[in-house]
Coordinates of C-alpha atoms in Angstrom, one line a residue:
M73 CA 0.2 -0.1 0.1
F74 CA 2.9 2.3 0.6
L75 CA 3.6 2.0 -3.2
C76 CA 0.0 3.0 -3.9
Q77 CA 0.6 6.3 -1.7
E78 CA 4.0 6.9 -3.4
L79 CA 2.0 6.6 -7.0
V80 CA -0.9 9.3 -6.0
K81 CA 1.0 11.9 -3.7
D82 CA 2.3 13.8 -6.7
N83 CA -0.7 13.3 -8.9
S84 CA -3.0 16.2 -7.7
E85 CA -3.5 17.4 -11.3
G86 CA -6.3 15.0 -12.0
E87 CA -4.5 12.7 -14.8
K88 CA -6.0 9.2 -15.7
G89 CA -4.2 6.0 -14.5
E90 CA -4.5 2.5 -13.0
I91 CA -3.1 0.9 -10.1
I92 CA -3.0 -3.0 -10.6
L93 CA -2.3 -4.7 -7.3
I94 CA -1.3 -8.6 -7.3
T95 CA -1.6 -10.2 -3.8
H96 CA -2.2 -13.3 -1.8
S97 CA -2.5 -11.8 1.6
N98 CA -5.2 -9.7 3.3
F99 CA -5.2 -5.9 3.6
N100 CA -4.4 -4.4 6.9
G101 CA -2.9 -1.2 6.1
D102 CA -3.7 2.4 7.3
V103 CA -5.6 4.3 4.6
S104 CA -7.0 7.0 6.7
D105 CA -5.1 9.8 4.5
L106 CA -5.3 8.0 1.4
K107 CA -8.7 9.5 0.3
D108 CA -7.1 13.0 0.6
R109 CA -4.0 11.8 -1.1
V110 CA -6.2 10.3 -4.3
G111 CA -8.3 13.5 -4.4
N112 CA -9.1 14.4 -8.1
S113 CA -6.4 12.0 -9.5
Q114 CA -8.8 9.7 -11.6
L115 CA -6.7 6.9 -10.4
C116 CA -8.4 3.4 -10.9
I117 CA -7.4 0.6 -8.7
T118 CA -7.6 -3.0 -10.2
I119 CA -6.8 -5.8 -7.3
I120 CA -6.0 -9.4 -8.4
R121 CA -5.9 -11.8 -5.3
F122 CA -4.8 -15.4 -5.1
V123 CA -7.0 -17.2 -2.7
E124 CA -8.3 -20.9 -1.4
D125 CA -11.6 -19.7 -0.7
D126 CA -13.6 -17.2 -3.0
S127 CA -16.1 -16.6 0.0
S128 CA -14.1 -13.8 2.1
A129 CA -11.5 -13.0 -0.3
E130 CA -12.7 -9.2 -0.6
E131 CA -13.4 -8.5 3.0
S132 CA -10.3 -6.6 3.8
Y133 CA -10.3 -4.9 0.2
V134 CA -13.8 -3.6 0.0
H135 CA -13.3 -0.3 1.8
L136 CA -11.0 0.9 -1.2
K137 CA -14.3 1.3 -3.1
D138 CA -14.9 4.6 -1.4
I139 CA -11.3 5.8 -2.1
F140 CA -10.8 5.4 -5.9
P141 CA -13.3 6.5 -8.2
C142 CA -13.1 3.4 -9.8
Y143 CA -12.4 0.1 -8.6
S144 CA -12.6 -3.9 -9.5
F145 CA -11.5 -7.4 -7.5
H146 CA -10.7 -10.5 -9.1
P147 CA -10.1 -13.5 -6.9
I148 CA -8.2 -16.5 -8.3
N149 CA -8.9 -19.6 -6.8
M150 CA -5.4 -21.5 -6.7
I151 CA -7.4 -25.0 -5.9
T152 CA -8.0 -25.6 -9.6
E153 CA -6.8 -28.0 -12.1
D154 CA -5.5 -28.1 -15.8
G155 CA -4.1 -24.6 -15.3
E156 CA -7.4 -22.8 -15.0
S157 CA -5.8 -20.5 -12.5
F158 CA -3.1 -19.5 -14.6
E159 CA -5.8 -18.8 -17.4
H160 CA -7.6 -16.5 -15.3
F161 CA -4.6 -14.6 -14.1
Y162 CA -3.6 -14.2 -17.8
N163 CA -7.0 -13.1 -18.8
Y164 CA -7.2 -10.5 -16.2
M165 CA -3.7 -9.2 -16.9
N166 CA -4.3 -9.0 -20.5
A167 CA -7.3 -7.0 -20.1
N168 CA -5.9 -4.6 -17.7
I169 CA -2.2 -3.8 -18.8
P170 CA -2.1 -1.3 -21.7
K171 CA -0.3 -3.0 -25.0
P172 CA 3.1 -1.3 -25.7
T173 CA 3.3 1.3 -28.5
Y174 CA 6.8 1.3 -29.1
D175 CA 7.7 2.3 -32.7
Y176 CA 11.0 0.7 -32.8
Q177 CA 13.0 -2.3 -32.0
I178 CA 16.1 -3.3 -29.7
E179 CA 18.0 -6.0 -31.2
E180 CA 21.3 -7.8 -29.9
V181 CA 23.9 -7.4 -32.8
T182 CA 26.9 -9.2 -31.3
S183 CA 28.8 -10.5 -27.9
W184 CA 32.4 -10.6 -27.9
S185 CA 35.6 -10.5 -25.4
M186 CA 37.2 -7.1 -26.3
S187 CA 40.9 -6.6 -25.8
S188 CA 43.7 -4.4 -27.7
D189 CA 44.7 -7.3 -30.0
N190 CA 41.1 -8.8 -30.2
P191 CA 38.9 -6.0 -31.6
L192 CA 35.1 -5.6 -31.4
I193 CA 33.6 -5.3 -34.8
I194 CA 30.1 -3.8 -35.3
P195 CA 28.5 -3.9 -38.6
M196 CA 26.4 -0.9 -39.3
D197 CA 22.8 -1.2 -40.6
P198 CA 20.7 1.6 -42.5
I199 CA 18.0 1.1 -40.2
A200 CA 19.4 1.5 -37.1
S201 CA 19.1 4.6 -35.1
Y202 CA 22.0 4.1 -32.5
F203 CA 24.0 1.2 -31.0
T204 CA 24.6 0.3 -27.4
L205 CA 27.8 -1.1 -25.9
W206 CA 27.3 -3.2 -22.8
L207 CA 30.6 -3.7 -20.6
S208 CA 31.3 -6.0 -17.7
G209 CA 32.7 -3.7 -14.8
S210 CA 33.1 0.0 -14.3
V211 CA 34.8 1.3 -17.5
D212 CA 35.9 4.7 -18.1
S213 CA 35.1 6.0 -21.8
G214 CA 38.8 6.9 -22.3
S215 CA 40.0 3.5 -21.9
I216 CA 38.1 2.5 -25.3
Q217 CA 38.8 3.7 -29.0
C218 CA 36.2 3.0 -31.7
K219 CA 37.0 3.8 -35.1
I220 CA 34.9 3.8 -38.6
G221 CA 37.6 3.9 -41.1
D222 CA 40.2 6.3 -39.9
A223 CA 37.7 8.5 -38.1
N224 CA 36.9 8.3 -34.5
V225 CA 33.5 7.4 -33.1
M226 CA 32.3 9.4 -30.2
L227 CA 30.8 7.4 -27.3
E228 CA 28.5 8.9 -25.1
P229 CA 28.0 7.5 -21.6
K230 CA 24.7 6.0 -20.4
I231 CA 25.5 4.1 -17.5
R232 CA 28.2 3.5 -15.4
K233 CA 27.9 1.2 -12.0
S234 CA 30.4 -1.0 -10.1
T235 CA 29.4 -4.1 -12.2
I236 CA 28.3 -2.7 -15.5
S237 CA 28.7 0.2 -17.9
A238 CA 27.0 1.2 -21.0
Y239 CA 28.1 3.6 -23.8
T240 CA 26.2 4.8 -26.9
F241 CA 26.9 5.9 -30.4
E242 CA 24.9 7.2 -33.4
Q243 CA 24.5 5.3 -36.8
I244 CA 27.3 6.4 -39.0
H245 CA 26.7 6.4 -42.8
N246 CA 30.1 6.0 -44.6
D247 CA 31.4 4.0 -47.2
A248 CA 33.0 1.6 -44.5
N249 CA 30.5 -0.6 -43.2
D250 CA 32.0 -1.7 -40.0
V251 CA 32.7 0.2 -36.6
S252 CA 35.8 -1.3 -35.0
C253 CA 36.4 -1.0 -31.0
V254 CA 39.5 -2.1 -28.5
Q255 CA 40.9 -1.4 -25.6
K256 CA 43.5 1.2 -25.5
S257 CA 45.8 -0.6 -22.9
A258 CA 47.2 -4.0 -23.7
S259 CA 47.8 -4.6 -20.0
K260 CA 44.0 -4.6 -19.0
P261 CA 42.1 -8.0 -19.2
P262 CA 39.4 -8.5 -22.0
L263 CA 36.0 -6.9 -21.3
L264 CA 32.7 -9.2 -21.8
T265 CA 30.9 -6.6 -24.4
Q266 CA 27.4 -7.1 -25.8
V267 CA 26.3 -4.6 -28.5
Q268 CA 22.5 -3.9 -29.0
K269 CA 21.0 -1.6 -31.9
T270 CA 17.8 0.3 -31.6
S271 CA 16.2 0.6 -34.8
V272 CA 14.8 4.0 -36.3
K273 CA 11.2 4.6 -35.4
G274 CA 9.2 2.6 -38.0
H275 CA 12.3 0.6 -39.3
Y276 CA 12.7 -2.4 -37.7
F277 CA 12.4 -6.3 -38.7
V278 CA 10.7 -8.9 -37.1
F279 CA 11.9 -12.1 -37.8
D280 CA 10.7 -15.5 -36.5
V281 CA 11.1 -19.3 -37.4
W282 CA 9.0 -22.1 -36.2
Y283 CA 7.7 -25.6 -37.7
H284 CA 4.9 -27.8 -37.7
D285 CA 5.5 -31.7 -37.7
T286 CA 2.5 -33.6 -39.3
T287 CA 3.7 -37.0 -37.8
P288 CA 0.5 -38.4 -35.7
S289 CA 1.2 -38.2 -31.8
N290 CA 1.1 -42.0 -32.1
G291 CA 2.7 -42.4 -35.1
E292 CA 6.0 -44.2 -35.5
T293 CA 7.1 -43.1 -39.1
Q294 CA 8.3 -39.7 -39.5
M295 CA 6.1 -37.5 -41.8
P296 CA 6.8 -34.1 -43.6
V297 CA 7.4 -31.0 -41.6
I298 CA 6.2 -27.6 -42.7
I299 CA 8.6 -24.6 -41.8
Y300 CA 7.2 -21.2 -41.1
V301 CA 9.3 -18.1 -41.4
K302 CA 7.7 -14.6 -40.7
I303 CA 9.2 -11.6 -42.0
N304 CA 7.9 -8.1 -41.1
Y305 CA 9.5 -4.4 -41.4
G306 CA 8.2 -1.8 -39.4
G307 CA 5.1 -3.6 -38.2
Y308 CA 4.3 -4.3 -42.2
P309 CA 5.0 -7.9 -44.3
V310 CA 8.1 -8.1 -46.0
V311 CA 7.0 -9.1 -49.8
D312 CA 9.2 -11.2 -52.2
A313 CA 12.3 -11.9 -50.0
N314 CA 14.6 -14.7 -51.0
V315 CA 14.0 -17.1 -48.1
T316 CA 16.3 -20.2 -48.2
G317 CA 17.1 -22.6 -45.6
I318 CA 20.2 -25.5 -45.1
V319 CA 19.0 -28.5 -42.8
T320 CA 22.0 -30.4 -41.5
A321 CA 21.2 -34.1 -40.7
P322 CA 22.8 -36.1 -37.9
N323 CA 25.4 -37.5 -40.3
D324 CA 26.2 -33.8 -41.6
V325 CA 24.4 -34.2 -44.8
K326 CA 23.1 -30.9 -45.8
K327 CA 19.8 -30.4 -47.8
E328 CA 18.4 -26.9 -49.0
V329 CA 15.0 -26.0 -48.6
Q330 CA 12.8 -23.0 -50.2
F331 CA 10.5 -21.0 -48.8
F332 CA 7.5 -19.0 -50.6
D333 CA 4.8 -16.5 -49.8
N334 CA 2.8 -17.5 -52.9
G335 CA -0.7 -18.3 -51.4
K336 CA -1.3 -21.7 -53.4
G337 CA -2.1 -23.7 -50.4
D338 CA 1.0 -25.9 -50.8
P339 CA 1.7 -25.3 -47.9
D340 CA 1.5 -21.4 -47.8
I341 CA -2.2 -20.0 -47.5
T342 CA -2.2 -16.2 -48.2
K343 CA -0.1 -14.5 -50.5
H344 CA 1.9 -11.4 -49.6
D345 CA 1.2 -11.8 -45.8
G346 CA 4.9 -12.0 -44.8
L347 CA 4.5 -15.7 -43.7
Y348 CA 6.7 -17.8 -45.7
S349 CA 6.7 -21.7 -45.7
G350 CA 8.1 -24.6 -46.9
Y351 CA 8.4 -28.6 -46.5
F352 CA 11.3 -30.7 -45.4
T353 CA 11.2 -34.3 -45.9
S354 CA 14.8 -35.3 -46.3
F355 CA 15.0 -37.1 -42.9
V356 CA 18.2 -39.6 -43.4
D357 CA 17.8 -40.8 -39.6
K358 CA 16.2 -40.3 -36.3
G359 CA 17.8 -37.3 -34.4
S360 CA 18.2 -33.7 -34.4
H361 CA 18.3 -32.0 -38.0
T362 CA 19.7 -28.4 -37.5
L363 CA 18.0 -25.6 -39.7
N364 CA 19.7 -22.5 -40.4
V365 CA 17.2 -19.8 -42.3
I366 CA 18.5 -17.1 -44.4
V367 CA 16.5 -14.3 -45.4
S368 CA 18.0 -11.6 -47.6
Y369 CA 16.7 -8.9 -50.0
K370 CA 16.3 -9.1 -53.9
E371 CA 17.3 -6.0 -55.9
S372 CA 14.2 -4.2 -57.1
E373 CA 11.8 -6.9 -56.0
T374 CA 11.7 -6.8 -52.3
M375 CA 9.0 -4.7 -51.1
T376 CA 6.8 -4.0 -47.7
G377 CA 2.9 -3.9 -47.6
K378 CA 2.0 -0.7 -46.0
K379 CA -1.4 -1.4 -45.5
G380 CA -1.1 -4.6 -43.5
A381 CA -3.2 -7.8 -43.7
D382 CA -6.3 -6.3 -45.2
I383 CA -7.4 -9.3 -47.2
C384 CA -9.4 -8.9 -49.7
C385 CA -9.0 -11.3 -52.6
G386 CA -9.4 -14.6 -51.1
S387 CA -5.7 -16.0 -50.6
Q388 CA -3.9 -12.6 -51.4
V389 CA -3.2 -9.5 -49.0
S390 CA -3.9 -6.3 -51.1
S391 CA -1.2 -3.6 -50.0
E392 CA 0.3 -0.2 -51.0
M393 CA 3.6 -1.4 -51.6
S394 CA 7.0 0.5 -50.6
D395 CA 10.5 -0.2 -51.1
A396 CA 12.2 -2.1 -48.5
P397 CA 16.0 -1.7 -47.2
S398 CA 18.7 -3.9 -47.9
F399 CA 19.1 -6.7 -45.3
T400 CA 20.1 -10.1 -44.2
L401 CA 18.6 -12.0 -41.8
T402 CA 19.6 -15.6 -40.2
K403 CA 18.3 -17.6 -37.3
E404 CA 18.7 -21.1 -36.5
I405 CA 16.3 -23.8 -35.0
V406 CA 16.5 -27.7 -34.5
I407 CA 14.0 -30.2 -36.0
E408 CA 13.7 -33.4 -34.2
S409 CA 12.7 -36.6 -36.3
K410 CA 11.1 -39.9 -34.9
S411 CA 12.7 -42.0 -37.7
K412 CA 14.0 -41.7 -41.2
K413 CA 11.5 -41.1 -44.1
P414 CA 9.8 -44.2 -45.2
D415 CA 11.7 -46.3 -48.0
D416 CA 9.1 -45.3 -50.7
G417 CA 9.0 -41.8 -49.7
Y418 CA 6.1 -39.6 -49.4
P419 CA 3.3 -38.7 -51.7
P420 CA 3.2 -35.3 -53.3
S421 CA 0.8 -32.9 -52.0
R422 CA -2.3 -32.2 -53.8
I423 CA -2.3 -29.9 -56.9
L424 CA -4.6 -26.8 -56.0
D425 CA -4.0 -24.6 -58.6
L426 CA -4.7 -26.4 -62.0
K427 CA -6.1 -23.8 -64.5
V428 CA -6.1 -22.7 -68.1
T429 CA -3.3 -20.4 -69.1
K430 CA -3.8 -20.2 -72.7
F431 CA -6.4 -20.1 -75.3
D432 CA -5.6 -21.4 -78.9
P433 CA -8.8 -22.3 -80.7
P434 CA -9.5 -24.5 -82.8
T435 CA -6.4 -26.4 -82.0
A436 CA -5.3 -26.4 -78.6
I437 CA -5.7 -25.0 -75.0
T438 CA -2.6 -24.9 -72.4
L439 CA -3.0 -26.0 -68.8
G440 CA -1.0 -24.9 -65.9
W441 CA -0.3 -25.9 -62.4
T442 CA 2.6 -25.5 -59.6
A443 CA 4.6 -28.6 -59.2
P444 CA 3.7 -29.6 -55.4
G445 CA 5.8 -30.2 -52.4
G446 CA 5.5 -32.8 -49.7
G447 CA 7.1 -35.8 -51.9
E448 CA 9.3 -35.0 -54.8
V449 CA 7.5 -35.2 -57.9
A450 CA 8.8 -37.7 -60.7
S451 CA 5.9 -37.8 -63.2
Y452 CA 2.3 -37.0 -63.5
I453 CA -1.3 -38.7 -64.7
L454 CA -3.3 -36.4 -66.6
K455 CA -7.1 -37.8 -67.6
L456 CA -10.1 -36.8 -69.1
F457 CA -13.3 -37.9 -67.5
N458 CA -17.1 -37.9 -68.5
S459 CA -18.3 -36.9 -65.1
R460 CA -16.9 -35.2 -62.1
E461 CA -17.9 -38.3 -60.0
D462 CA -15.5 -40.4 -62.0
A463 CA -12.7 -37.8 -61.8
L464 CA -13.2 -37.9 -57.8
K465 CA -14.2 -41.4 -56.8
N466 CA -12.8 -43.5 -59.9
F467 CA -9.6 -42.2 -61.0
E468 CA -7.8 -45.2 -61.5
S469 CA -10.3 -47.3 -63.0
S470 CA -12.1 -44.4 -65.3
G471 CA -11.0 -41.9 -68.0
K472 CA -8.8 -41.4 -70.9
V473 CA -5.3 -41.1 -70.1
L474 CA -3.4 -38.3 -71.9
D475 CA 0.5 -38.5 -72.7
T476 CA 2.6 -36.4 -70.0
T477 CA 5.9 -38.3 -70.8
Q478 CA 7.4 -34.8 -72.1
I479 CA 7.0 -33.3 -68.7
T480 CA 10.4 -33.7 -67.0
D481 CA 12.7 -32.2 -64.2
S482 CA 9.9 -31.4 -62.0
Y483 CA 10.8 -29.8 -58.6
Y484 CA 8.7 -27.8 -55.9
N485 CA 7.3 -24.8 -57.0
K486 CA 8.1 -24.9 -60.8
Q487 CA 5.6 -23.8 -63.3
E488 CA 4.0 -26.5 -65.3
N489 CA 2.3 -26.2 -68.3
Y490 CA 0.8 -29.0 -70.8
E491 CA -1.0 -28.5 -74.2
V492 CA -4.4 -30.3 -74.8
N493 CA -5.2 -31.2 -78.3
L494 CA -8.9 -30.1 -78.7
S495 CA -9.3 -33.0 -80.9
E496 CA -9.0 -35.2 -77.8
L497 CA -12.5 -33.6 -76.4
E498 CA -15.7 -34.6 -78.4
D499 CA -17.9 -31.7 -79.5
N500 CA -21.2 -30.8 -77.8
T501 CA -20.1 -32.9 -74.7
T502 CA -19.0 -31.8 -71.1
C503 CA -16.0 -33.4 -70.0
Y504 CA -13.5 -33.0 -67.0
I505 CA -9.8 -32.7 -66.4
A506 CA -8.0 -33.7 -63.4
L507 CA -4.3 -35.0 -62.5
K508 CA -2.3 -36.6 -60.1
A509 CA 1.4 -36.2 -58.9
L510 CA 3.7 -39.4 -58.4
N511 CA 7.0 -39.7 -56.6
E512 CA 9.7 -42.3 -58.0
K513 CA 7.9 -45.3 -56.6
K514 CA 4.7 -44.3 -58.0
K515 CA 3.2 -43.2 -54.8
A516 CA 0.4 -40.7 -55.7
S517 CA -0.9 -37.7 -54.6
E518 CA -4.9 -36.8 -53.9
T519 CA -6.7 -35.8 -57.0
S520 CA -6.1 -32.3 -57.9
I521 CA -9.1 -29.7 -58.3
I522 CA -11.2 -30.7 -61.5
L523 CA -11.4 -28.3 -64.6
E524 CA -14.9 -28.4 -66.6
F525 CA -15.1 -28.3 -70.4
F526 CA -17.8 -27.8 -72.8
L527 CA -17.3 -27.8 -76.4
P528 CA -20.3 -26.5 -78.7
L529 CA -21.3 -28.5 -81.6
D530 CA -18.8 -28.2 -84.4
D531 CA -17.3 -25.3 -82.7
K532 CA -13.9 -25.7 -81.0
Q533 CA -14.3 -22.3 -79.3
T534 CA -14.2 -23.8 -75.8
S535 CA -15.8 -22.6 -73.0
I536 CA -14.5 -23.2 -69.3
N537 CA -16.2 -23.0 -66.1
P538 CA -14.5 -20.0 -64.4
G539 CA -14.4 -21.8 -61.0
T540 CA -11.5 -24.0 -60.7
S541 CA -12.2 -25.5 -57.2
P542 CA -14.5 -28.5 -56.7
S543 CA -17.1 -26.9 -54.9
P544 CA -18.9 -25.1 -57.7
I545 CA -18.7 -27.8 -60.2
I546 CA -22.2 -29.5 -60.5
D547 CA -22.0 -33.2 -61.4
D548 CA -25.0 -34.1 -63.5
S549 CA -24.5 -36.4 -66.7
K550 CA -27.6 -34.8 -68.1
K551 CA -25.7 -31.5 -68.6
S552 CA -23.5 -33.5 -71.4
G553 CA -24.7 -32.5 -74.8
P554 CA -26.2 -34.9 -77.1
N555 CA -23.9 -36.9 -79.4
K556 CA -24.0 -36.4 -83.3
K557 CA -26.1 -39.6 -83.8
T558 CA -28.9 -38.0 -81.6
I559 CA -28.6 -34.9 -83.5
G560 CA -28.8 -36.5 -86.5
I561 CA -32.0 -38.2 -85.6
V562 CA -33.8 -35.1 -84.5
I563 CA -32.8 -33.3 -87.2
G564 CA -33.9 -36.1 -89.5
V565 CA -37.8 -36.4 -87.6
L566 CA -38.1 -32.6 -87.6
G567 CA -37.4 -32.5 -91.6
G568 CA -39.8 -35.4 -92.2
I569 CA -42.6 -33.4 -90.2
V570 CA -41.9 -30.5 -92.2
V571 CA -42.3 -32.6 -95.6
V572 CA -45.7 -34.2 -94.6
C573 CA -47.0 -31.0 -93.4
I574 CA -46.2 -29.7 -97.0
C575 CA -47.5 -32.6 -98.8
I576 CA -50.8 -32.3 -96.9
Y577 CA -51.2 -28.7 -97.6
L578 CA -50.4 -29.3 -101.3
G579 CA -53.0 -32.1 -101.4
I580 CA -55.9 -29.9 -99.8
Y581 CA -55.0 -27.1 -102.2
F582 CA -55.2 -29.2 -105.2
L583 CA -57.9 -31.4 -104.4
V584 CA -60.3 -29.2 -102.5
Q585 CA -59.5 -25.6 -102.7
K586 CA -58.6 -25.0 -106.1
P587 CA -61.7 -26.9 -107.7
K588 CA -64.0 -25.1 -105.2
R589 CA -62.4 -21.6 -106.5
K590 CA -62.8 -22.8 -109.9
E591 CA -66.6 -23.6 -109.5
E592 CA -67.0 -20.4 -107.6
K593 CA -65.6 -18.5 -110.4
E594 CA -67.8 -20.4 -113.1
R595 CA -71.0 -20.0 -110.7
A596 CA -70.2 -16.2 -110.3
K597 CA -69.5 -16.0 -114.1
R598 CA -73.0 -17.9 -114.9
S599 CA -74.6 -15.4 -112.3
Q600 CA -73.1 -12.5 -114.2
N601 CA -74.1 -13.7 -117.6
G602 CA -77.7 -14.5 -116.7
S603 CA -77.8 -10.4 -115.3
D604 CA -76.4 -9.3 -118.2
Q605 CA -78.7 -11.3 -120.5
R606 CA -81.7 -10.0 -118.5
S607 CA -80.5 -6.7 -118.6
S608 CA -79.1 -6.2 -122.4
S609 CA -80.8 -5.4 -125.3
G610 CA -79.2 -8.0 -127.5
P611 CA -80.1 -11.7 -128.2
S612 CA -81.6 -13.3 -124.9
G613 CA -82.5 -17.0 -124.2
Q614 CA -85.9 -18.4 -123.5
I615 CA -88.4 -15.8 -121.9
G616 CA -91.9 -16.8 -120.4
L617 CA -95.0 -15.8 -122.2
N618 CA -95.8 -13.0 -120.0
S619 CA -92.8 -11.3 -121.3
I620 CA -94.0 -11.1 -125.0
P621 CA -96.3 -8.3 -126.0
A622 CA -99.6 -9.1 -126.7
D623 CA -100.0 -7.8 -130.3
V624 CA -96.8 -10.3 -131.4
I625 CA -98.6 -13.3 -130.0
I626 CA -101.9 -12.3 -131.6
K627 CA -100.1 -11.6 -134.9
H628 CA -98.0 -15.0 -134.6
H629 CA -101.3 -16.9 -133.9
N630 CA -102.9 -15.5 -137.0
E631 CA -100.1 -16.5 -139.1
V632 CA -100.0 -19.8 -137.8
V633 CA -103.7 -20.3 -138.5
S634 CA -103.4 -19.1 -141.8
A635 CA -100.6 -21.2 -142.7
K636 CA -102.3 -24.2 -141.7
N637 CA -105.4 -23.4 -143.7
M638 CA -103.3 -23.2 -146.3
H639 CA -101.4 -26.3 -146.0
K640 CA -97.9 -24.7 -145.3
D641 CA -95.4 -25.0 -142.5
P642 CA -96.3 -22.7 -139.8
P643 CA -93.9 -19.9 -139.3
I644 CA -91.4 -20.2 -136.4
F645 CA -91.3 -17.6 -133.6
K646 CA -87.8 -16.0 -133.2
E647 CA -87.0 -15.0 -129.6
E648 CA -83.7 -13.2 -130.6
N649 CA -85.7 -10.6 -132.3
L650 CA -87.7 -9.2 -129.3
D651 CA -86.3 -6.3 -127.6
S652 CA -85.6 -6.5 -123.8
F653 CA -87.1 -3.2 -123.1
N654 CA -90.4 -4.8 -124.4
S655 CA -90.3 -7.6 -122.0
S656 CA -93.5 -6.8 -120.4
P657 CA -97.2 -6.3 -121.9
E658 CA -97.6 -3.6 -124.1
L659 CA -99.2 -0.8 -122.4
P660 CA -101.2 1.9 -124.0
E661 CA -98.5 4.4 -124.1
N662 CA -96.7 2.1 -125.9
S663 CA -99.1 0.9 -128.5
N664 CA -97.6 2.8 -131.2
R665 CA -94.1 1.0 -131.2
N666 CA -93.6 -1.3 -134.2
N667 CA -89.8 -1.5 -134.0
N668 CA -89.3 -4.5 -131.9
V669 CA -91.4 -7.0 -133.9
A670 CA -90.2 -10.3 -133.8
E671 CA -88.9 -11.5 -137.4
Y672 CA -90.2 -14.8 -138.8
S673 CA -88.7 -17.5 -141.2
Q674 CA -90.4 -20.2 -143.0
V675 CA -88.9 -24.1 -142.0
Q676 CA -89.0 -26.1 -145.2
K677 CA -91.0 -29.0 -144.5
A678 CA -89.5 -32.4 -144.3
S679 CA -90.2 -35.5 -146.3
P680 CA -92.5 -37.9 -144.4
R681 CA -90.2 -40.8 -144.7
T682 CA -87.0 -39.1 -143.5
P683 CA -87.6 -37.8 -140.0
D684 CA -86.1 -34.5 -139.1
A685 CA -83.4 -34.6 -137.1
S686 CA -85.0 -32.0 -134.9
Q687 CA -87.9 -34.3 -134.4
Q688 CA -85.7 -37.2 -133.2
D689 CA -84.3 -34.9 -130.5
P690 CA -86.8 -32.7 -129.0
S691 CA -84.2 -30.6 -127.2
K692 CA -82.6 -29.6 -130.8
S693 CA -86.0 -28.6 -132.2
P694 CA -86.5 -25.0 -132.9
K695 CA -89.0 -23.3 -130.6
R696 CA -92.5 -22.6 -131.8
M697 CA -95.0 -20.5 -130.3
T698 CA -98.3 -22.2 -129.8
I699 CA -101.7 -21.5 -127.9
V700 CA -103.3 -24.2 -126.2

């Protein structure tokens, strides 16, 4: 509680703050004047107490509620299992202790036993702000001389105690890369010296290495190990750095490992997040394998992502890039193996980035993928399938094998390409392409992601499903287009139907419509002729007695009677000589008309022994006017 009083006695201006008190005992101190000291300080107090019983843990501290403007109490029961007490303590501390906001980094550069004839060499670093020399014992600055080239380096005293001393000097930008420090006196014993580098604010590297062993906990055979390398600069990811590792086996055999930040899932998941990863599989024996990781700058390529991990595009961090300084970082870890690798090796990893890289219709398309890690790739099996289900479940027993013997010298992260001749694919059919990678012992990987193709009928302009992951491809055999035979049958049937329809139409037209139209035309013509005959003044056909004038009939009657009395043939009545305008009986106003009287002609009497043709055919007999 004395510490609390010291904290608040000079804090009368009302500054905000927090006191965290961690204890195991009860509180019995005198706080009579503490309230006056706290005053308007706005200090809060948090008490974390380890107890055996939660029931009375807070009793001796409850009176602090009236003294501080804000107060909290957190008991932690020590009688718990499975680390629950530590978990509670960690959560309380993590919630209350503010996170550091340092924008710089302090890093150990080297340790050395410095003497007059054994100089300490300090490499300069463009991101360093200053360097600190920590010396064992009480050392006067005049007893040490530091130079860069021929120029002296000024040392600034920082700490000088009986057991330790510290001096600093600023980063020097000079053509010479190193600062050299020695003791001036050859008679003095060597000084144990440690050098620390403090970076410029915002200019520092975070560099870490760890690994994940994929061997099951109960497994006896060593499985591949995935190694992770994290590189940040100023709190932002370093992009496109050169990251390699040298693994030294128990028998001193060395093997190089490459690490990539490519987001292809084998094994790196996210591109440009500053986390590089790779496989190590060359376990020659059980025991320790020493890994030395070296990270270096690539001229005009290595950058930093200034927006951090703002993931926008699936497996890539989108950042505003800026130049990174030249650097070289090294770190060493040890990997323990349970055994050597299996005699038949490891199967390669699954290929996750199979895609179409080039269209060249109507002849071919080019596929591309990245050679997987895990086991070393010796060859590939590439197949065509009629269904996605066959590609996934029946890869070995179904499908058409494509020749991949031209793909050689495959290695991890190599970009592979394969040209598929479109003649291999049937028109108007949906097909699927997948592949597997094999090691030297023919140990195969899992089936890759599957590409789906559809070639329209007689058209090699291939359309491809844009999603190459298995999830969006729908396996449906009915999606496959009909083959050429089916198309021919359909076209033939449709053509036959059209021909039948045309024949039916022509039959109806010539047998029904045309005769009907002809008959209608003739009927219309006859109707028109009859109308003309009734209305015209020219010759006419038969007309009724009512239409002949009475004087004509009487005259003709008299002529017939006179002819009979004289034993002559009676005259024939000619209807053609009648005028159509006198078709009605003569009226008084027309009694003087004489110009429309019928003309008569005499017919020679036939021999009695030779019947007249007109008598044999009454229909051909000339018409005679008689009165009954």
